[in-house]
Coordinates of C-alpha atoms in Angstrom, one line a residue:
M1191 CA 136.0 43.9 78.1
A1192 CA 132.7 45.0 76.0
E1193 CA 130.4 47.3 77.4
P1194 CA 126.6 46.5 78.4
R1195 CA 124.6 46.8 75.3
S1196 CA 120.9 47.4 75.4
E1197 CA 118.5 46.6 72.8
S1198 CA 114.7 47.9 72.8
A1199 CA 112.1 46.9 70.1
N1200 CA 110.3 49.9 69.0
P1201 CA 106.7 49.4 69.4
G1202 CA 105.5 51.4 66.3
P1203 CA 102.3 50.8 64.6
H1204 CA 102.1 47.1 66.4
G1205 CA 101.7 49.0 69.7
D1206 CA 99.5 51.3 68.1
R1207 CA 97.1 48.4 67.0
R1208 CA 97.0 46.5 70.3
T1209 CA 96.0 49.6 71.9
A1210 CA 93.3 50.2 69.6
A1211 CA 92.3 46.7 69.8
I1212 CA 92.1 46.6 73.2
R1213 CA 90.2 49.5 73.6
R1214 CA 87.8 48.7 71.2
V1215 CA 86.6 45.6 73.1
L1216 CA 86.5 48.0 76.2
W1217 CA 84.2 49.7 74.1
Q1218 CA 82.0 46.9 73.2
V1219 CA 81.8 45.5 76.8
L1220 CA 80.7 48.9 78.3
L1221 CA 77.8 49.3 75.6
L1222 CA 76.9 45.7 76.7
N1223 CA 77.2 46.4 80.4
L1224 CA 74.8 49.3 80.3
L1225 CA 72.3 47.8 78.4
V1226 CA 72.1 45.0 81.1
A1227 CA 72.6 47.5 84.1
V1228 CA 69.7 49.2 82.2
A1229 CA 67.4 46.5 82.4
K1230 CA 67.9 45.3 85.9
L1231 CA 67.4 48.6 87.4
V1232 CA 64.2 49.4 85.6
Y1233 CA 62.5 45.9 85.9
G1234 CA 64.1 45.7 89.5
N1235 CA 62.4 49.2 90.3
V1236 CA 58.8 48.0 89.0
T1237 CA 58.7 44.9 90.9
G1238 CA 60.5 46.2 94.1
A1239 CA 63.1 43.4 94.1
I1240 CA 65.7 45.0 95.9
S1241 CA 68.5 42.0 94.6
M1242 CA 67.6 42.9 91.3
L1243 CA 68.0 46.5 91.9
A1244 CA 71.6 45.7 93.4
D1245 CA 72.3 43.7 90.7
G1246 CA 71.8 46.4 88.3
L1247 CA 74.3 48.6 90.4
H1248 CA 76.6 46.0 90.1
S1249 CA 76.3 46.0 86.5
L1250 CA 76.9 49.6 86.2
M1251 CA 79.9 49.2 88.2
D1252 CA 81.1 46.7 85.6
S1253 CA 80.5 49.6 83.1
S1254 CA 82.5 51.9 85.8
S1255 CA 85.4 49.0 85.4
N1256 CA 85.4 49.8 81.5
I1257 CA 85.9 53.5 81.9
V1258 CA 88.7 53.1 84.3
G1259 CA 90.1 50.6 81.6
L1260 CA 89.7 52.9 79.0
V1261 CA 91.7 55.5 80.7
G1262 CA 94.4 53.2 81.8
T1263 CA 94.9 52.0 78.3
A1264 CA 95.3 55.7 77.1
V1265 CA 97.7 56.2 79.8
A1266 CA 99.8 53.2 79.2
A1267 CA 100.1 53.7 75.4
R1268 CA 102.1 56.6 75.9
P1269 CA 105.6 56.3 74.6
P1270 CA 108.9 56.3 76.9
D1271 CA 109.9 59.7 78.1
P1272 CA 112.9 61.1 80.1
G1273 CA 110.9 60.7 83.2
H1274 CA 109.6 57.3 82.1
P1275 CA 112.3 55.7 80.6
Y1276 CA 110.8 52.2 80.7
G1277 CA 107.3 53.6 79.3
H1278 CA 103.9 53.7 81.1
R1279 CA 102.7 50.2 80.9
K1280 CA 102.5 49.9 84.5
F1281 CA 99.5 52.4 84.4
E1282 CA 97.8 49.5 83.1
V1283 CA 98.4 47.3 86.0
I1284 CA 97.2 50.4 88.3
S1285 CA 94.0 50.4 86.5
A1286 CA 93.5 46.8 87.1
L1287 CA 94.0 47.9 90.9
G1288 CA 91.2 50.3 90.3
I1289 CA 88.6 47.7 89.2
V1290 CA 89.6 45.8 92.4
F1291 CA 88.4 48.8 94.3
L1292 CA 85.0 48.8 92.0
L1293 CA 84.7 45.0 93.1
G1294 CA 85.2 45.7 96.7
L1295 CA 82.7 48.6 96.3
A1296 CA 80.0 45.5 94.7
C1297 CA 81.1 43.4 97.8
Y1298 CA 79.9 46.1 100.5
E1299 CA 76.7 46.9 98.3
I1300 CA 75.7 43.4 98.0
L1301 CA 76.5 42.4 101.6
S1302 CA 74.6 45.5 102.8
N1303 CA 71.3 44.7 100.8
S1304 CA 71.5 40.8 101.9
L1305 CA 71.9 41.7 105.8
T1306 CA 69.1 44.3 105.3
R1307 CA 66.7 41.5 103.7
L1308 CA 67.9 39.2 106.0
F1309 CA 67.1 41.1 109.5
E1310 CA 64.3 43.3 108.2
G1311 CA 62.5 41.0 105.6
G1312 CA 60.6 41.8 102.4
T1313 CA 59.4 39.7 99.6
P1314 CA 59.4 41.2 96.1
I1315 CA 57.1 40.7 93.3
V1316 CA 58.4 37.5 91.1
T1317 CA 57.0 37.1 87.8
P1318 CA 58.0 35.2 84.8
L1319 CA 59.7 38.1 83.0
S1320 CA 62.0 38.5 86.3
Y1321 CA 63.6 35.4 85.1
V1322 CA 63.6 36.5 81.4
I1323 CA 65.2 39.3 82.3
M1324 CA 67.6 37.7 84.4
L1325 CA 68.5 34.7 82.2
L1326 CA 69.0 37.1 79.2
T1327 CA 71.4 39.3 81.2
M1328 CA 73.4 36.2 82.4
A1329 CA 73.7 35.1 78.9
V1330 CA 75.1 38.5 77.7
N1331 CA 77.2 38.6 80.8
G1332 CA 78.9 35.0 80.1
G1333 CA 79.4 35.9 76.6
V1334 CA 81.0 38.8 77.4
S1335 CA 83.1 37.2 79.8
V1336 CA 84.6 34.7 77.8
Y1337 CA 85.1 37.4 74.7
E1338 CA 86.9 39.7 77.1
Q1339 CA 89.3 37.0 78.6
R1340 CA 90.1 35.4 75.1
R1341 CA 91.0 38.9 73.4
G1342 CA 92.7 39.8 76.8
R1343 CA 95.0 36.6 76.8
A1344 CA 95.3 37.4 72.6
L1345 CA 96.6 40.7 73.2
A1346 CA 98.8 40.1 76.3
S1347 CA 96.2 42.6 78.3
V1348 CA 96.0 42.5 82.0
I1349 CA 93.3 45.2 81.9
L1350 CA 91.2 42.9 79.9
V1351 CA 91.7 40.0 81.6
A1352 CA 91.0 41.8 84.8
D1353 CA 88.0 43.2 83.4
S1354 CA 86.8 40.0 82.4
L1355 CA 86.9 38.6 86.0
H1356 CA 84.8 41.5 87.1
T1357 CA 82.1 40.5 84.2
R1358 CA 82.3 37.3 85.3
S1359 CA 81.7 38.1 89.1
D1360 CA 78.3 39.9 88.0
L1361 CA 77.2 36.5 86.6
F1362 CA 77.6 35.1 89.7
A1363 CA 75.7 37.8 91.3
S1364 CA 72.7 37.1 88.9
M1365 CA 72.8 33.6 89.6
A1366 CA 72.2 34.3 93.4
V1367 CA 69.4 36.7 92.3
L1368 CA 67.8 34.0 90.5
I1369 CA 68.1 31.8 93.4
G1370 CA 66.6 34.5 95.8
L1371 CA 63.9 35.1 93.4
T1372 CA 62.7 31.7 93.4
G1373 CA 63.2 31.6 97.1
S1374 CA 60.7 34.2 97.5
R1375 CA 58.3 32.6 95.1
L1376 CA 58.6 29.3 97.2
G1377 CA 58.0 31.4 100.7
V1378 CA 61.9 30.6 101.8
A1379 CA 62.7 34.0 101.7
W1380 CA 66.1 33.8 103.7
L1381 CA 67.6 32.0 100.2
D1382 CA 67.7 35.5 98.8
P1383 CA 70.0 37.1 101.5
V1384 CA 72.0 34.4 102.0
A1385 CA 72.6 33.4 98.0
A1386 CA 73.9 37.2 97.9
I1387 CA 76.5 36.8 100.6
V1388 CA 78.0 33.7 98.9
V1389 CA 78.5 36.1 95.9
V1390 CA 80.4 38.1 98.1
L1391 CA 83.1 35.6 98.8
L1392 CA 83.0 34.6 95.3
I1393 CA 83.9 38.1 94.2
A1394 CA 86.4 38.9 97.0
R1395 CA 88.3 35.5 95.7
V1396 CA 88.3 37.1 92.0
G1397 CA 89.7 40.6 93.4
Y1398 CA 92.4 38.7 95.5
R1399 CA 93.6 37.0 92.4
I1400 CA 93.7 40.5 90.5
V1401 CA 95.7 42.1 93.5
V1402 CA 98.2 39.3 93.6
A1403 CA 98.8 39.2 89.7
S1404 CA 99.2 43.3 89.8
L1405 CA 101.3 43.6 92.8
D1406 CA 103.7 41.0 91.2
V1407 CA 104.1 43.2 88.2
L1408 CA 104.6 46.4 90.3
A1409 CA 107.1 44.9 92.7
D1410 CA 109.0 43.5 89.8
A1411 CA 108.5 39.9 90.1
R1412 CA 110.4 37.8 87.9
V1413 CA 108.8 36.9 84.8
F1414 CA 111.0 34.1 83.5
H1415 CA 112.7 31.4 85.0
P1416 CA 116.6 32.6 84.9
E1417 CA 117.7 28.8 84.2
E1418 CA 115.7 29.4 80.9
I1419 CA 117.4 32.6 79.7
A1420 CA 120.7 31.5 80.7
A1421 CA 120.5 27.9 78.5
T1422 CA 119.2 30.0 75.6
A1423 CA 122.3 32.7 76.1
M1424 CA 124.5 29.6 76.1
E1425 CA 123.6 28.3 72.7
V1426 CA 125.5 31.1 71.2
P1427 CA 129.1 30.3 70.0
G1428 CA 131.7 32.1 72.3
V1429 CA 129.4 32.4 75.4
I1430 CA 131.3 30.6 78.4
D1431 CA 128.4 31.5 81.0
C1432 CA 125.2 33.4 81.7
H1433 CA 124.8 34.4 85.2
D1434 CA 122.7 36.8 87.1
V1435 CA 119.7 36.7 84.8
R1436 CA 117.0 39.2 86.2
S1437 CA 113.4 40.0 84.4
R1438 CA 110.5 42.0 85.2
G1439 CA 107.5 43.8 83.2
L1440 CA 104.1 42.9 81.8
P1441 CA 104.0 39.4 80.2
D1442 CA 104.1 41.3 76.6
H1443 CA 106.6 43.9 77.8
V1444 CA 109.4 42.1 79.7
H1445 CA 112.8 43.6 80.4
V1446 CA 115.9 41.5 80.8
D1447 CA 119.2 41.9 81.9
F1448 CA 122.4 39.3 82.6
H1449 CA 126.0 39.1 83.0
L1450 CA 127.6 37.2 80.0
T1451 CA 130.9 35.3 80.2
V1452 CA 132.9 35.2 77.1
A1453 CA 136.1 33.0 75.9
P1454 CA 139.3 34.9 76.9
D1455 CA 141.1 37.5 74.6
T1456 CA 137.8 38.0 73.2
P1457 CA 138.1 41.1 70.8
T1458 CA 135.9 44.0 71.7
R1459 CA 134.1 43.9 68.5
T1460 CA 133.4 40.2 68.3
S1461 CA 132.0 40.4 72.2
H1462 CA 129.4 42.7 71.1
A1463 CA 128.7 40.6 68.0
I1464 CA 128.1 37.9 70.5
A1465 CA 126.0 39.9 72.7
H1466 CA 123.8 40.9 69.8
Q1467 CA 123.3 37.0 68.8
V1468 CA 122.4 36.3 72.3
V1469 CA 119.9 39.4 72.4
D1470 CA 118.1 38.4 69.0
L1471 CA 117.9 34.7 70.0
I1472 CA 116.5 35.4 73.6
Q1473 CA 113.9 37.9 71.5
E1474 CA 113.1 35.2 68.8
R1475 CA 112.6 32.4 71.7
F1476 CA 110.8 34.9 74.1
P1477 CA 108.3 36.8 72.2
G1478 CA 107.3 39.2 75.2
V1479 CA 110.8 40.4 75.8
R1480 CA 110.8 43.8 74.8
D1481 CA 114.2 45.1 76.2
V1482 CA 117.3 42.7 76.6
T1483 CA 120.4 44.5 78.3
P1484 CA 123.5 42.2 78.6
H1485 CA 126.8 42.8 80.2
V1486 CA 129.7 41.4 78.6
E1487 CA 132.9 40.4 81.2
P1488 CA 135.8 37.8 80.8
P1489 CA 135.9 34.9 83.0
E1490 CA 136.4 35.4 86.8
D1491 CA 140.0 33.9 86.9
E1492 CA 141.4 36.4 84.1
E1493 CA 139.5 39.6 86.1
A1494 CA 141.3 38.5 89.0
G1495 CA 144.6 37.6 87.2
A1496 CA 144.6 41.3 85.9
A1497 CA 143.6 43.0 88.7
G1498 CA 146.4 41.0 91.0
A1499 CA 149.0 40.9 88.3
P1500 CA 152.5 42.5 89.3
P1501 CA 153.3 45.5 87.4
A1502 CA 155.8 45.1 84.7
E1503 CA 159.2 45.7 85.3
A1504 CA 160.7 48.7 83.6
P1505 CA 163.2 47.5 80.8

């Protein structure tokens, strides 16, 4: 019976390039978010538009999430060590949950300002420049969200995809500000707080999606259907069966293990060669698979026969 074999891909320079690319995107987005936040905060303070000030604070929270992402990717890039033999990639997911926390703060902030405006009243000064600033910042946020999401998918980065959703929530908040400003200008002041409450619900929905995706990774939810891995393994000559397939991890950093049944009387050296072929084929078919651990065993009837066979009689 062949011993289990583990095959791990060496991250090498590719992992370093990926991390550098993710951090480059986060720095670019951070600078843009700060620019948007300053524009909203300054003009909101000048005109007394509470909704614009709140939206500016929301943009600052976007910047904070970028910082969380930069810290998270720095930790996640550390190589495996004796205390973390599977690496540190889950810290990237923990950072994504940190973004959800910031989304929660944004919801509380917007909701508080909305209720204050709804019950206490108040009308901001609305000028054409108010619309120009909001439309420009919305264009920036929309472009940033699309760019960050595309780069996140290309780099298989949970942190970039999560942060792009956060940036998109700021776009929704800006739309609510536009509605509120228009309502104030037309004398319908209650439109401002009601629109903001709708934004809170949209942000909460985004946060829920991030939490579900992050908890799946932290709870080691399966990444691939066992049938997909088993069918691939069965293509290798000498494999009779593949069962007990398990997979876990991030989309680009998946760990897979399973049991392989080989033909009876297969020599140990041949069993290892078969296992190597299975590992190579799985990593070729599933690019995100980083580590494969097959356990090679003979057919069950042979194991049972060997265990229950009577001892050989002495000559």
